Amino acid sequence: MTITLYGIRNCGTVKKARAWLDEHGHAYVFHDFKTQGVTEALLKTWATKIGWEKLLNRSGMTFRNLSDDLKSDLNEDKALSLMAAHSSAIRRPVLSGDFGLDVGFSPERYAALLNA
């Protein structure tokens, strides 16, 4: 099974997810938003599967520090453009594989997805 973990290398939650994957022997490819970027097309694919609202990290500093113009009247197109331009506004980590797509990290959820 091919697993890709998307996130930001220095994010604490991403570090926990990577450590869990390593400890449980799951090989994965790590895609760092900061160095490798993220396309609107990929975000659109994810949004189709889980919804753009779940992808957008409204509680993070990046989103909170954006201008009110950028944050107001959000719809899918505006949110996807915002996340493509400000990758730190994407909820992390995003885990993708044969099992589907998952956002955020929970040891129990990862175990259910990957050890089923």
Short mmCIF file of N, CA and C in Angstrom, two decimals:
data_model
loop_
_atom_site.label_atom_id
_atom_site.label_comp_id
_atom_site.label_asym_id
_atom_site.label_seq_id
_atom_site.Cartn_x
_atom_site.Cartn_y
_atom_site.Cartn_z
N MET A 1 0.84 -1.18 0.00
CA MET A 1 0.00 0.00 0.00
C MET A 1 0.89 1.24 0.00
N THR A 2 0.59 2.17 -0.88
CA THR A 2 1.31 3.43 -0.92
C THR A 2 0.61 4.43 0.00
N ILE A 3 1.38 4.99 0.92
CA ILE A 3 0.85 5.99 1.85
C ILE A 3 1.63 7.28 1.63
N THR A 4 0.90 8.38 1.55
CA THR A 4 1.53 9.69 1.49
C THR A 4 1.02 10.50 2.66
N LEU A 5 1.94 11.11 3.38
CA LEU A 5 1.62 11.99 4.48
C LEU A 5 1.98 13.40 4.05
N TYR A 6 0.99 14.27 4.02
CA TYR A 6 1.19 15.67 3.63
C TYR A 6 1.18 16.53 4.87
N GLY A 7 2.06 17.51 4.90
CA GLY A 7 2.08 18.42 6.03
C GLY A 7 3.26 19.35 5.98
N ILE A 8 3.64 19.83 7.15
CA ILE A 8 4.77 20.73 7.31
C ILE A 8 5.72 20.08 8.30
N ARG A 9 6.96 19.96 7.92
CA ARG A 9 7.96 19.23 8.70
C ARG A 9 7.99 19.65 10.17
N ASN A 10 7.89 20.93 10.46
CA ASN A 10 8.03 21.42 11.83
C ASN A 10 6.74 21.42 12.63
N CYS A 11 5.63 21.01 12.05
CA CYS A 11 4.34 20.97 12.74
C CYS A 11 4.35 19.84 13.78
N GLY A 12 3.98 20.16 15.00
CA GLY A 12 3.97 19.17 16.06
C GLY A 12 3.07 17.98 15.78
N THR A 13 1.90 18.22 15.21
CA THR A 13 0.98 17.13 14.91
C THR A 13 1.52 16.25 13.80
N VAL A 14 2.16 16.85 12.83
CA VAL A 14 2.79 16.07 11.75
C VAL A 14 3.93 15.22 12.32
N LYS A 15 4.69 15.78 13.23
CA LYS A 15 5.77 15.01 13.86
C LYS A 15 5.20 13.79 14.59
N LYS A 16 4.09 13.96 15.29
CA LYS A 16 3.45 12.83 15.99
C LYS A 16 2.98 11.77 15.00
N ALA A 17 2.38 12.21 13.91
CA ALA A 17 1.89 11.27 12.89
C ALA A 17 3.06 10.51 12.27
N ARG A 18 4.14 11.20 11.96
CA ARG A 18 5.31 10.54 11.37
C ARG A 18 5.91 9.53 12.34
N ALA A 19 5.99 9.92 13.61
CA ALA A 19 6.54 9.01 14.62
C ALA A 19 5.65 7.77 14.75
N TRP A 20 4.33 7.95 14.72
CA TRP A 20 3.41 6.81 14.82
C TRP A 20 3.60 5.88 13.63
N LEU A 21 3.66 6.44 12.43
CA LEU A 21 3.85 5.62 11.23
C LEU A 21 5.17 4.86 11.31
N ASP A 22 6.23 5.53 11.73
CA ASP A 22 7.54 4.88 11.86
C ASP A 22 7.50 3.75 12.90
N GLU A 23 6.92 4.04 14.07
CA GLU A 23 6.87 3.06 15.15
C GLU A 23 6.06 1.83 14.78
N HIS A 24 5.07 2.00 13.92
CA HIS A 24 4.21 0.89 13.54
C HIS A 24 4.60 0.26 12.20
N GLY A 25 5.75 0.64 11.68
CA GLY A 25 6.31 0.00 10.50
C GLY A 25 5.59 0.29 9.19
N HIS A 26 4.95 1.44 9.10
CA HIS A 26 4.26 1.81 7.86
C HIS A 26 5.16 2.70 7.02
N ALA A 27 5.55 2.21 5.87
CA ALA A 27 6.34 3.01 4.93
C ALA A 27 5.44 4.08 4.33
N TYR A 28 5.99 5.26 4.15
CA TYR A 28 5.20 6.36 3.59
C TYR A 28 6.12 7.35 2.90
N VAL A 29 5.52 8.14 2.05
CA VAL A 29 6.21 9.26 1.41
C VAL A 29 5.74 10.51 2.13
N PHE A 30 6.68 11.37 2.49
CA PHE A 30 6.32 12.63 3.14
C PHE A 30 6.38 13.76 2.13
N HIS A 31 5.29 14.50 2.02
CA HIS A 31 5.20 15.65 1.13
C HIS A 31 5.09 16.90 2.00
N ASP A 32 6.13 17.71 1.97
CA ASP A 32 6.19 18.94 2.78
C ASP A 32 5.60 20.11 1.99
N PHE A 33 4.50 20.65 2.48
CA PHE A 33 3.85 21.78 1.81
C PHE A 33 4.80 22.95 1.63
N LYS A 34 5.69 23.17 2.60
CA LYS A 34 6.56 24.34 2.54
C LYS A 34 7.61 24.23 1.45
N THR A 35 8.14 23.04 1.23
CA THR A 35 9.19 22.89 0.23
C THR A 35 8.68 22.38 -1.11
N GLN A 36 7.57 21.61 -1.09
CA GLN A 36 7.06 21.02 -2.33
C GLN A 36 5.77 21.66 -2.81
N GLY A 37 5.17 22.48 -1.98
CA GLY A 37 3.95 23.17 -2.36
C GLY A 37 2.74 22.25 -2.40
N VAL A 38 1.62 22.84 -2.80
CA VAL A 38 0.37 22.10 -2.96
C VAL A 38 -0.43 22.82 -4.04
N THR A 39 -1.03 22.06 -4.92
CA THR A 39 -1.77 22.67 -6.02
C THR A 39 -3.25 22.79 -5.68
N GLU A 40 -3.90 23.73 -6.33
CA GLU A 40 -5.35 23.85 -6.18
C GLU A 40 -6.05 22.60 -6.69
N ALA A 41 -5.49 21.97 -7.71
CA ALA A 41 -6.09 20.75 -8.25
C ALA A 41 -6.10 19.64 -7.20
N LEU A 42 -4.99 19.47 -6.47
CA LEU A 42 -4.95 18.46 -5.42
C LEU A 42 -5.92 18.81 -4.30
N LEU A 43 -5.96 20.08 -3.92
CA LEU A 43 -6.89 20.51 -2.88
C LEU A 43 -8.34 20.27 -3.31
N LYS A 44 -8.63 20.50 -4.58
CA LYS A 44 -9.98 20.28 -5.12
C LYS A 44 -10.34 18.79 -5.03
N THR A 45 -9.39 17.92 -5.36
CA THR A 45 -9.61 16.47 -5.26
C THR A 45 -9.93 16.10 -3.81
N TRP A 46 -9.14 16.62 -2.89
CA TRP A 46 -9.38 16.34 -1.48
C TRP A 46 -10.73 16.88 -1.03
N ALA A 47 -11.05 18.09 -1.45
CA ALA A 47 -12.32 18.71 -1.06
C ALA A 47 -13.50 17.91 -1.57
N THR A 48 -13.36 17.32 -2.75
CA THR A 48 -14.42 16.48 -3.30
C THR A 48 -14.65 15.26 -2.41
N LYS A 49 -13.57 14.75 -1.83
CA LYS A 49 -13.66 13.55 -0.99
C LYS A 49 -14.12 13.83 0.43
N ILE A 50 -13.64 14.93 1.02
CA ILE A 50 -13.94 15.16 2.45
C ILE A 50 -14.54 16.53 2.76
N GLY A 51 -14.61 17.40 1.76
CA GLY A 51 -15.16 18.74 1.98
C GLY A 51 -14.08 19.76 2.31
N TRP A 52 -14.20 20.94 1.74
CA TRP A 52 -13.19 21.97 1.96
C TRP A 52 -13.19 22.47 3.39
N GLU A 53 -14.34 22.41 4.07
CA GLU A 53 -14.42 22.89 5.44
C GLU A 53 -13.52 22.07 6.37
N LYS A 54 -13.42 20.78 6.11
CA LYS A 54 -12.57 19.92 6.93
C LYS A 54 -11.08 20.18 6.67
N LEU A 55 -10.76 20.62 5.47
CA LEU A 55 -9.36 20.90 5.11
C LEU A 55 -8.85 22.22 5.67
N LEU A 56 -9.73 23.18 5.82
CA LEU A 56 -9.32 24.52 6.23
C LEU A 56 -9.10 24.58 7.73
N ASN A 57 -7.92 25.00 8.12
CA ASN A 57 -7.57 25.11 9.53
C ASN A 57 -7.86 26.54 10.00
N ARG A 58 -9.09 26.77 10.40
CA ARG A 58 -9.52 28.11 10.83
C ARG A 58 -8.93 28.49 12.19
N SER A 59 -8.48 27.52 12.97
CA SER A 59 -7.99 27.83 14.31
C SER A 59 -6.50 28.15 14.34
N GLY A 60 -5.80 27.94 13.25
CA GLY A 60 -4.36 28.19 13.21
C GLY A 60 -4.02 29.66 13.06
N MET A 61 -2.80 29.98 13.42
CA MET A 61 -2.33 31.38 13.35
C MET A 61 -2.34 31.92 11.92
N THR A 62 -2.02 31.09 10.96
CA THR A 62 -2.00 31.57 9.57
C THR A 62 -3.36 32.10 9.17
N PHE A 63 -4.40 31.33 9.43
CA PHE A 63 -5.75 31.78 9.06
C PHE A 63 -6.15 32.99 9.88
N ARG A 64 -5.90 32.95 11.18
CA ARG A 64 -6.31 34.08 12.04
C ARG A 64 -5.61 35.37 11.66
N ASN A 65 -4.38 35.27 11.13
CA ASN A 65 -3.63 36.48 10.77
C ASN A 65 -3.95 37.00 9.37
N LEU A 66 -4.77 36.30 8.62
CA LEU A 66 -5.15 36.79 7.29
C LEU A 66 -6.08 37.99 7.42
N SER A 67 -6.11 38.78 6.37
CA SER A 67 -7.00 39.95 6.38
C SER A 67 -8.45 39.49 6.41
N ASP A 68 -9.31 40.34 6.93
CA ASP A 68 -10.73 40.03 6.99
C ASP A 68 -11.31 39.81 5.60
N ASP A 69 -10.77 40.51 4.60
CA ASP A 69 -11.25 40.34 3.22
C ASP A 69 -11.03 38.90 2.75
N LEU A 70 -9.87 38.33 3.08
CA LEU A 70 -9.58 36.96 2.66
C LEU A 70 -10.44 35.94 3.42
N LYS A 71 -10.75 36.25 4.67
CA LYS A 71 -11.48 35.30 5.51
C LYS A 71 -13.00 35.39 5.35
N SER A 72 -13.48 36.49 4.81
CA SER A 72 -14.93 36.68 4.75
C SER A 72 -15.53 36.03 3.51
N ASP A 73 -16.79 35.69 3.62
CA ASP A 73 -17.56 35.11 2.51
C ASP A 73 -16.85 33.92 1.87
N LEU A 74 -16.33 33.02 2.69
CA LEU A 74 -15.63 31.87 2.16
C LEU A 74 -16.59 30.90 1.48
N ASN A 75 -16.17 30.45 0.33
CA ASN A 75 -16.85 29.36 -0.37
C ASN A 75 -15.73 28.40 -0.81
N GLU A 76 -16.07 27.34 -1.48
CA GLU A 76 -15.06 26.35 -1.83
C GLU A 76 -13.94 26.94 -2.69
N ASP A 77 -14.28 27.66 -3.73
CA ASP A 77 -13.26 28.21 -4.62
C ASP A 77 -12.32 29.17 -3.89
N LYS A 78 -12.90 30.05 -3.09
CA LYS A 78 -12.09 31.03 -2.36
C LYS A 78 -11.21 30.32 -1.32
N ALA A 79 -11.76 29.32 -0.63
CA ALA A 79 -11.00 28.60 0.38
C ALA A 79 -9.85 27.81 -0.25
N LEU A 80 -10.11 27.17 -1.39
CA LEU A 80 -9.05 26.40 -2.05
C LEU A 80 -7.93 27.31 -2.53
N SER A 81 -8.27 28.46 -3.07
CA SER A 81 -7.25 29.43 -3.50
C SER A 81 -6.44 29.91 -2.30
N LEU A 82 -7.14 30.17 -1.21
CA LEU A 82 -6.48 30.63 0.01
C LEU A 82 -5.49 29.57 0.52
N MET A 83 -5.93 28.30 0.56
CA MET A 83 -5.05 27.23 1.04
C MET A 83 -3.87 26.99 0.10
N ALA A 84 -4.09 27.14 -1.21
CA ALA A 84 -2.99 26.97 -2.16
C ALA A 84 -1.95 28.07 -1.97
N ALA A 85 -2.40 29.27 -1.66
CA ALA A 85 -1.49 30.40 -1.46
C ALA A 85 -0.86 30.39 -0.07
N HIS A 86 -1.57 29.85 0.91
CA HIS A 86 -1.11 29.83 2.30
C HIS A 86 -1.23 28.40 2.82
N SER A 87 -0.26 27.56 2.49
CA SER A 87 -0.35 26.14 2.81
C SER A 87 -0.45 25.86 4.31
N SER A 88 -0.02 26.80 5.13
CA SER A 88 -0.15 26.61 6.58
C SER A 88 -1.60 26.69 7.04
N ALA A 89 -2.49 27.11 6.15
CA ALA A 89 -3.91 27.18 6.48
C ALA A 89 -4.62 25.84 6.22
N ILE A 90 -3.86 24.83 5.80
CA ILE A 90 -4.43 23.50 5.58
C ILE A 90 -4.30 22.72 6.89
N ARG A 91 -5.39 22.11 7.32
CA ARG A 91 -5.35 21.27 8.52
C ARG A 91 -4.39 20.13 8.26
N ARG A 92 -3.56 19.83 9.24
CA ARG A 92 -2.50 18.85 9.08
C ARG A 92 -2.57 17.77 10.15
N PRO A 93 -1.97 16.63 9.81
CA PRO A 93 -1.52 16.17 8.51
C PRO A 93 -2.68 15.64 7.67
N VAL A 94 -2.41 15.51 6.39
CA VAL A 94 -3.34 14.85 5.47
C VAL A 94 -2.70 13.52 5.12
N LEU A 95 -3.43 12.44 5.35
CA LEU A 95 -2.93 11.09 5.09
C LEU A 95 -3.73 10.51 3.94
N SER A 96 -3.02 10.04 2.91
CA SER A 96 -3.67 9.52 1.72
C SER A 96 -3.13 8.14 1.40
N GLY A 97 -4.02 7.27 0.98
CA GLY A 97 -3.61 5.92 0.60
C GLY A 97 -4.78 5.12 0.06
N ASP A 98 -4.59 3.82 -0.07
CA ASP A 98 -5.64 2.94 -0.58
C ASP A 98 -6.90 2.99 0.28
N PHE A 99 -6.75 3.35 1.53
CA PHE A 99 -7.86 3.44 2.48
C PHE A 99 -8.72 4.69 2.26
N GLY A 100 -8.19 5.64 1.50
CA GLY A 100 -8.90 6.91 1.27
C GLY A 100 -8.07 8.09 1.75
N LEU A 101 -8.73 9.00 2.45
CA LEU A 101 -8.11 10.24 2.86
C LEU A 101 -8.51 10.53 4.30
N ASP A 102 -7.54 11.02 5.09
CA ASP A 102 -7.81 11.37 6.47
C ASP A 102 -7.09 12.67 6.79
N VAL A 103 -7.72 13.49 7.61
CA VAL A 103 -7.13 14.78 7.98
C VAL A 103 -7.02 14.84 9.50
N GLY A 104 -5.89 15.36 9.98
CA GLY A 104 -5.63 15.40 11.40
C GLY A 104 -4.97 14.10 11.83
N PHE A 105 -4.59 14.03 13.10
CA PHE A 105 -3.93 12.82 13.59
C PHE A 105 -4.60 12.31 14.85
N SER A 106 -4.87 11.03 14.84
CA SER A 106 -5.36 10.31 16.00
C SER A 106 -4.77 8.91 15.92
N PRO A 107 -4.04 8.48 16.95
CA PRO A 107 -3.46 7.13 16.91
C PRO A 107 -4.53 6.05 16.67
N GLU A 108 -5.68 6.21 17.29
CA GLU A 108 -6.75 5.23 17.12
C GLU A 108 -7.28 5.20 15.68
N ARG A 109 -7.45 6.37 15.10
CA ARG A 109 -7.93 6.43 13.72
C ARG A 109 -6.90 5.87 12.74
N TYR A 110 -5.63 6.21 12.95
CA TYR A 110 -4.59 5.67 12.09
C TYR A 110 -4.54 4.15 12.20
N ALA A 111 -4.66 3.63 13.41
CA ALA A 111 -4.65 2.18 13.60
C ALA A 111 -5.81 1.53 12.87
N ALA A 112 -6.98 2.14 12.95
CA ALA A 112 -8.16 1.58 12.28
C ALA A 112 -7.99 1.62 10.76
N LEU A 113 -7.41 2.70 10.25
CA LEU A 113 -7.23 2.83 8.80
C LEU A 113 -6.15 1.91 8.27
N LEU A 114 -5.04 1.81 8.98
CA LEU A 114 -3.87 1.14 8.43
C LEU A 114 -3.67 -0.30 8.89
N ASN A 115 -4.34 -0.68 9.94
CA ASN A 115 -4.16 -2.03 10.44
C ASN A 115 -5.38 -2.90 10.20
N ALA A 116 -6.32 -2.38 9.41
CA ALA A 116 -7.57 -3.13 9.15
C ALA A 116 -7.32 -4.29 8.22
#
